[in-house]
Coordinates of C-alpha atoms in Angstrom, one line a residue:
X1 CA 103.8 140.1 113.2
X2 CA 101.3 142.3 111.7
X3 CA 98.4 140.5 109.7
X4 CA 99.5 142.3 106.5
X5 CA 102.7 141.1 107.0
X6 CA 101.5 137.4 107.3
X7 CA 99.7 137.7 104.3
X8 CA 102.4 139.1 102.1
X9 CA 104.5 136.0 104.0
X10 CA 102.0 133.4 103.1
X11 CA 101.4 134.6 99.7
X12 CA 105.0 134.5 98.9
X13 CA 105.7 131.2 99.8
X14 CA 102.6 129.7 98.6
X15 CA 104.2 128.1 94.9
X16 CA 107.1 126.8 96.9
X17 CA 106.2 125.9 100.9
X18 CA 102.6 124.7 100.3
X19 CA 103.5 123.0 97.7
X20 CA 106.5 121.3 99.1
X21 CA 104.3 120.5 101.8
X22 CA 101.8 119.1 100.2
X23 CA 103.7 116.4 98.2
X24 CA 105.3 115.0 101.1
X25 CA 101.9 114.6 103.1
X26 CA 100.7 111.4 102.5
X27 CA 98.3 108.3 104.1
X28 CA 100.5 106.2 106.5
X29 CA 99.1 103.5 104.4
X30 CA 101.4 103.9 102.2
X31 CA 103.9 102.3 104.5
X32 CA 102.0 99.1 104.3
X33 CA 103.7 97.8 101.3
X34 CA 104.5 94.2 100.4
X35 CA 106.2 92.7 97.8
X36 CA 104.3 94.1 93.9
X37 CA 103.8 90.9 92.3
X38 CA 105.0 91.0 88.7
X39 CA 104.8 88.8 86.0
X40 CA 107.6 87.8 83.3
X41 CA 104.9 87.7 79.9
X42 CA 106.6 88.8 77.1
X43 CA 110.1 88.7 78.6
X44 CA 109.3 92.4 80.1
X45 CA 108.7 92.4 83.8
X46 CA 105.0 94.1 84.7
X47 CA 104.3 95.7 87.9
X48 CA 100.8 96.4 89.5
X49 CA 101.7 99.6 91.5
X50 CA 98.6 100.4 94.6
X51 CA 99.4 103.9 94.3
X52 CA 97.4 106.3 92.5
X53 CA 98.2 107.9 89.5
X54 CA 101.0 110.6 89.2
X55 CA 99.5 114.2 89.6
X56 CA 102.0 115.8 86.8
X57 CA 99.5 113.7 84.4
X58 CA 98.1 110.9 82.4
X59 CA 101.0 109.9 79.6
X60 CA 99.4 109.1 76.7
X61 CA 98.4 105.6 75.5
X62 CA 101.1 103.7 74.3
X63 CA 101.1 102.2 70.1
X64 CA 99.4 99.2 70.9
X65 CA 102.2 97.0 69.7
X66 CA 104.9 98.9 71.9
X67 CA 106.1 97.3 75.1
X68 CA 107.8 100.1 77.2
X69 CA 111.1 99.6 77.6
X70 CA 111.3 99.9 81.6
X71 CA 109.6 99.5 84.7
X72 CA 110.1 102.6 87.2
X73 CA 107.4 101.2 89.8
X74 CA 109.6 97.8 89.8
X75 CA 111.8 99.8 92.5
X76 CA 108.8 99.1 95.4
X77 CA 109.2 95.5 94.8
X78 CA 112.1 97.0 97.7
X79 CA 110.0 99.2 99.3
X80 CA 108.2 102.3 98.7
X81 CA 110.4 105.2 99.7
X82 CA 107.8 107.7 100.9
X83 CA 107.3 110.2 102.4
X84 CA 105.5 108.6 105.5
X85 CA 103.4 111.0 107.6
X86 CA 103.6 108.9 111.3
X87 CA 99.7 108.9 112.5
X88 CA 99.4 108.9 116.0
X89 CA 95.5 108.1 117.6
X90 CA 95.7 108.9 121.6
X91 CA 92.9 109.1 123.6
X92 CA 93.8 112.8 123.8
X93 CA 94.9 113.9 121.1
X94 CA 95.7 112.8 117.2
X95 CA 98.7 113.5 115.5
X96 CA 100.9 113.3 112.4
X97 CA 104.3 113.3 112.4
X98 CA 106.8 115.1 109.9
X99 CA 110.2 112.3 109.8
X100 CA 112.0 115.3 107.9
X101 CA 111.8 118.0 110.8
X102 CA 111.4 115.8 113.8
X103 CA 108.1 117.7 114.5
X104 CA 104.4 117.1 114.1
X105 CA 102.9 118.4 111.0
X106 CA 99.4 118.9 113.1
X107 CA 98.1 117.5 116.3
X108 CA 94.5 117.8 116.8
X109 CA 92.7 118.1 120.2
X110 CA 88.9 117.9 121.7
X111 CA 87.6 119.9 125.0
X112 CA 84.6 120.4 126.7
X113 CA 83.8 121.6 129.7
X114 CA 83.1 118.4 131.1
X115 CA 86.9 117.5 130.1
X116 CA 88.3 120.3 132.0
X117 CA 86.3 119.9 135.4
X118 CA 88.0 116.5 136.0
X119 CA 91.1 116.6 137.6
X120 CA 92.1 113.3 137.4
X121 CA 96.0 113.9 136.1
X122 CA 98.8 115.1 137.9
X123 CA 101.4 117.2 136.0
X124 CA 104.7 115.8 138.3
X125 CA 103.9 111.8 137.2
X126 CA 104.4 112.9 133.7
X127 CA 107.5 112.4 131.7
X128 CA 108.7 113.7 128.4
X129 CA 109.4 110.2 126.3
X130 CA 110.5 110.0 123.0
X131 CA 107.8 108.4 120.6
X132 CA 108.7 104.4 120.3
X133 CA 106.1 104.0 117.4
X134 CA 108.6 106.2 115.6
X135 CA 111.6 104.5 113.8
X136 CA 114.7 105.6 115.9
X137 CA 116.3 106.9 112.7
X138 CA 113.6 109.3 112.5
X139 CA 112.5 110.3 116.1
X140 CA 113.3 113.3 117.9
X141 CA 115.6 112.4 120.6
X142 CA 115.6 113.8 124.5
X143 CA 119.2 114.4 124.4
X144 CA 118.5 116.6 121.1
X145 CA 117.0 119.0 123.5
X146 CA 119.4 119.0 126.1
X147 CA 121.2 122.3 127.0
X148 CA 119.6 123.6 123.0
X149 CA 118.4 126.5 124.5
X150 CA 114.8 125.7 123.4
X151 CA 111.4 124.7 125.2
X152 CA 110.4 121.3 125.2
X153 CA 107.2 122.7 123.4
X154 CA 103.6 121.2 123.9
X155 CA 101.4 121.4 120.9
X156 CA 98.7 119.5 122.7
X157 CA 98.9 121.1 126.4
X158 CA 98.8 118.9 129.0
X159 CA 96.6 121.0 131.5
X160 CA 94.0 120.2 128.4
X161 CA 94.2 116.3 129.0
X162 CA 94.1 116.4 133.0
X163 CA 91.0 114.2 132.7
X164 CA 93.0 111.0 133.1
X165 CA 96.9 110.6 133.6
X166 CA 97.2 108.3 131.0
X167 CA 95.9 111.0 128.8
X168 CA 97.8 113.8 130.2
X169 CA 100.6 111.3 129.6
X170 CA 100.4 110.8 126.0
X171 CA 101.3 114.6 125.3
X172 CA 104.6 114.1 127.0
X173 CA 105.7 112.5 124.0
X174 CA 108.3 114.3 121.9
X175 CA 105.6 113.4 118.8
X176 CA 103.6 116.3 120.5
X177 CA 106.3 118.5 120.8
X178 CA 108.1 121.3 119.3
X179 CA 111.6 123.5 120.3
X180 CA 109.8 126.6 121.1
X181 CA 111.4 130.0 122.9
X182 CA 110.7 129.6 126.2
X183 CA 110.6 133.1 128.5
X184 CA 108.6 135.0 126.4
X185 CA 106.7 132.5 124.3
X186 CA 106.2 128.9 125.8
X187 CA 106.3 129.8 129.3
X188 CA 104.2 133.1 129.0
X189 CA 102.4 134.2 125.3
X190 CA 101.7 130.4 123.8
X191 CA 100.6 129.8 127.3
X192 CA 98.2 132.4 127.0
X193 CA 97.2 131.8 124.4
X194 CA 95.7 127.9 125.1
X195 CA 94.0 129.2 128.3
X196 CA 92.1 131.7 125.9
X197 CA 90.9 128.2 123.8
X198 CA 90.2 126.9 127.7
X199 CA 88.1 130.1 128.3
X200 CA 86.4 129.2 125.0
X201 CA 84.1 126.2 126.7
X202 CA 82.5 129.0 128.7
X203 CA 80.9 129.9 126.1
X204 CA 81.2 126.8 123.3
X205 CA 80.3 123.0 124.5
X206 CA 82.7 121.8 122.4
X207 CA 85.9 123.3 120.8
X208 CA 88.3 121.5 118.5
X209 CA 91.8 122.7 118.4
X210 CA 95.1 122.1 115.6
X211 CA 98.0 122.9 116.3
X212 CA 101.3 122.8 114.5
X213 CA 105.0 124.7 113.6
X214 CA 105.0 126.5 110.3
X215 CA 108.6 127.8 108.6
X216 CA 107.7 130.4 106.9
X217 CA 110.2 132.7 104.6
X218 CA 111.7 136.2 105.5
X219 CA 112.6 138.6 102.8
X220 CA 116.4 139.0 102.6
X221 CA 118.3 142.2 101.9
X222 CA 118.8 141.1 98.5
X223 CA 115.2 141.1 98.1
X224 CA 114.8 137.3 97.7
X225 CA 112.6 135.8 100.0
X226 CA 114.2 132.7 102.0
X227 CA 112.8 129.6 104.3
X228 CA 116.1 129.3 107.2
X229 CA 115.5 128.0 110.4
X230 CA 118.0 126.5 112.8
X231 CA 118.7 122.5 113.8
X232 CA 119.0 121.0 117.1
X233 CA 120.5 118.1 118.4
X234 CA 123.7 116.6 118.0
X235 CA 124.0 115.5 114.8
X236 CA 121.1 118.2 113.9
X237 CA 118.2 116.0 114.0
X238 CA 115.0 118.4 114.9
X239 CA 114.1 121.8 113.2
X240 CA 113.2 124.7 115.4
X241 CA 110.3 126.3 113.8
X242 CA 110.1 129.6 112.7
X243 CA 106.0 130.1 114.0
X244 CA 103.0 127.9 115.2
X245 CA 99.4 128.1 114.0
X246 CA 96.4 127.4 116.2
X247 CA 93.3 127.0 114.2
X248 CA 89.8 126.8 116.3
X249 CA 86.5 124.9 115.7
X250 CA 84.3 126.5 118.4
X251 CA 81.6 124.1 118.0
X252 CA 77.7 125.5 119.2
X253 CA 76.3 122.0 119.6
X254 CA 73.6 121.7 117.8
X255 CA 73.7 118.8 114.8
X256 CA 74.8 120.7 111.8
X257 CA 75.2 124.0 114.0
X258 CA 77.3 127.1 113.3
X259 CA 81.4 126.5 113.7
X260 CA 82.9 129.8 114.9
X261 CA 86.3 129.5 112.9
X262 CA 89.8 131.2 114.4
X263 CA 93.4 130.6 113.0
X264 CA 96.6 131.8 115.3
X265 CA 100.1 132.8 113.5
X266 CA 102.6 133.4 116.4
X267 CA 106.6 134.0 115.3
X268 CA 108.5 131.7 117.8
X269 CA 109.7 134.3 119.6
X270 CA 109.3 136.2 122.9
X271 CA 106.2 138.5 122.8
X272 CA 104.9 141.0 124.9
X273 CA 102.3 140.2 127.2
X274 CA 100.5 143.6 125.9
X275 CA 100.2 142.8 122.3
X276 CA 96.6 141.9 121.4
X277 CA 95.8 138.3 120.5
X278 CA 93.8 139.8 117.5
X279 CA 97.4 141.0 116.3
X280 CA 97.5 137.3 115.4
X281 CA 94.7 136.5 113.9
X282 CA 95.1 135.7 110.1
X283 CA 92.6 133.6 107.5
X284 CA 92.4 130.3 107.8
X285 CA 93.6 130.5 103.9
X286 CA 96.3 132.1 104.9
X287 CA 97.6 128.9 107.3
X288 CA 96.2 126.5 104.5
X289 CA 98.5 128.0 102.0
X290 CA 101.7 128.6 104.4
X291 CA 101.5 124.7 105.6
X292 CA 100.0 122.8 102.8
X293 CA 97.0 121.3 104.8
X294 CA 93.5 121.8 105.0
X295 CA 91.3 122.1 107.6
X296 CA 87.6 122.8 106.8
X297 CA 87.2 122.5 103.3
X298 CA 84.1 119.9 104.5
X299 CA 82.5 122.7 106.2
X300 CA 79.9 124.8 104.3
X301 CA 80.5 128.3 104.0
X302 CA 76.4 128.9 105.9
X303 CA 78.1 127.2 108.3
X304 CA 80.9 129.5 109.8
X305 CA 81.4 132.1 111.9
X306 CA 84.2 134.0 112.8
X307 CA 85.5 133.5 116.3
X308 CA 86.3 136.9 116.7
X309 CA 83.2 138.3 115.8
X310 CA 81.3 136.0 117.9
X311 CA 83.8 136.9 121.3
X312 CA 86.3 139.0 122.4
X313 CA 89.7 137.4 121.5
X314 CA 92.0 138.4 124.6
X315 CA 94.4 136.4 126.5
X316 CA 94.5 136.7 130.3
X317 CA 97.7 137.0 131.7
X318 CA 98.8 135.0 133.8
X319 CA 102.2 134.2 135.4
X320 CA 104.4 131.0 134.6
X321 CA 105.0 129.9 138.5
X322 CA 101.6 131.0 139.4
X323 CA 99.5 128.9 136.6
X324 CA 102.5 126.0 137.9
X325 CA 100.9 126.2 141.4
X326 CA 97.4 126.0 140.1
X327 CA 97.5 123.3 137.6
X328 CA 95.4 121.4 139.9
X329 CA 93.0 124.3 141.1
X330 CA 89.4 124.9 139.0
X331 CA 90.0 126.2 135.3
X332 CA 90.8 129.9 134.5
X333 CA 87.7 131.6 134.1
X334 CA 88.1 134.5 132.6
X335 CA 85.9 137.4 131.6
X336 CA 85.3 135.7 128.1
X337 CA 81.9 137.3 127.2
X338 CA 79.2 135.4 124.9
X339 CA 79.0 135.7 121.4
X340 CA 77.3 139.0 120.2
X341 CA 75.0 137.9 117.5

């Protein structure tokens, strides 16, 4: 997918998919709701709701001697319905979870080149789980995957937690995962492309990574754009995304340094092993508006770089078995020169 493409997909579907998006992300504090009290003065029940106010607008002040009628917030006194975004804080990784698609919204990750060199994980002890912190009704299921056709997809990799098994271990969860192609994609370009953000401590002491499945619209004959994506599982329980966005903070180390800033689009599809990583590239705007989150908007403007003026964004290929058979060996090292100031 071309970046002018992109664009024209993420503009599109910026009134409708970021905005969707955006209403159902919320705190997973909002779970953490009691009974409202409410009091019975007047003969009109009166509830104290802890949310804040709605964002369509302030009503106006009522005539001071009118008592309203009804009580909409009364309904939490049952429980508050939602949406609840499923926060998950592992040693490796942090994630939020999306109860609708059976997918993370985002995971975030942390390495360094001191988390790479230890090789204290062993891929074979690790087992995909589904996520218990999850309520059953809303977890993605092992036997959802089974015989779908679709990659048991790392958003988090695990060759990025080998520091510890218990660490490699937490992104065996299905919280961390996503249906992605596999030949083609998961097992060859998305592999690809998180040894390129490996090969990015060579030159960075520090690089922060997010990660998540976007489902984005395609323009039908008709002319009218569309968001379809397919369901697996019996019932359908998990939605297969459409693409996945990586977006970089390449970190230089200093207190209150330069972030070199990168942001991946790649279709969840098989892709060529010759087709340029910077094919990919696209604003980090452009991800913003196509997922409804944000991702920098603390970082000043004096204070990025672009990652792919600073170093050459290329993949290294590698083979499937062959990076199977070296999961243990040193990192990849590739020729990932230094930035070019």
């Amino acid at each position: 997918m071309s970046k002018t493409t992109f664009a024209l997909i993420a503009a599109a579907s910026a009134a409708t998919g970021a905005a969707a998006t955006a209403a159902i992300y919320s705190s997973r504090n909002e779970r953490k709701v009691t009974q409202i009290p409410t009091s019975t003065s007047g003969g009109t029940p009166v509830a104290t709701s802890p949310y804040p106010p709605s964002p369509l607008g302030t009503p106006a002040a009522p005539t001071k001697d009118l008592i309203p009628p009804v009580q909409p917030s009364g309904l939490f006194q049952y429980g508050f319905p939602g949406p609840v975004n499923d926060l998950s804080p592992q040693a490796s990784l942090f994630s939020s979870y999306n109860r609708t698609t059976r997918n993370p919204n985002w995971v975030a990750e942390h390495i360094t080149p001191a988390s790479l060199a230890l090789r204290n994980g062993d891929r074979k002890h690790s087992y995909f789980v589904e996520d218990a912190s999850i309520p059953e009704k809303f977890r993605a299921k092992l036997k959802d995957y089974f015989r779908s056709g679709y990659d048991r997809g790392h958003q988090v990799p695990a060759a990025d937690a080998n520091w510890s098994q218990d660490a490699m271990d937490a992104t065996f969860a299905l919280s961390n995962m996503c249906p992605q192609v596999g030949d083609g994609f998961n097992r060859d370009y998305w592999a690809h492309l998180e040894d390129f953000c490996r090969r990015l401590t060579n030159t960075y002491p520090s690089v922060r990574i997010v990660t998540g499945p976007l489902y984005l619209p395609r323009k039908d004959p008709d002319g009218k754009w569309k968001v379809s994506y397919e369901v697996i599982g019996n019932p359908p329980n998990v939605a297969v995304p459409t693409h996945f966005y990586k977006v970089i903070f390449a970190e230089d180390g200093k207190t209150g340094g330069n972030v070199a800033l990168g942001a991946f689009v790649l279709p969840n599809a098989e892709i060529s092993n010759h087709k340029p990583l910077g094919d990919f590239e696209v604003p980090i705007e452009a991800v913003e508006r196509a997922s409804g989150l944000e991702f920098a908007e603390n970082l000043p403007i004096q204070r990025r770089k672009r990652l792919c003026t600073e170093i050459n964004c290329s993949i290294f290929v590698r083979e499937y078995a062959d990076r199977q058979k070296n999961l243990q060996g040193p990192p990849v090292r590739g020729a990932l020169p230094g930035p070019t100031r």
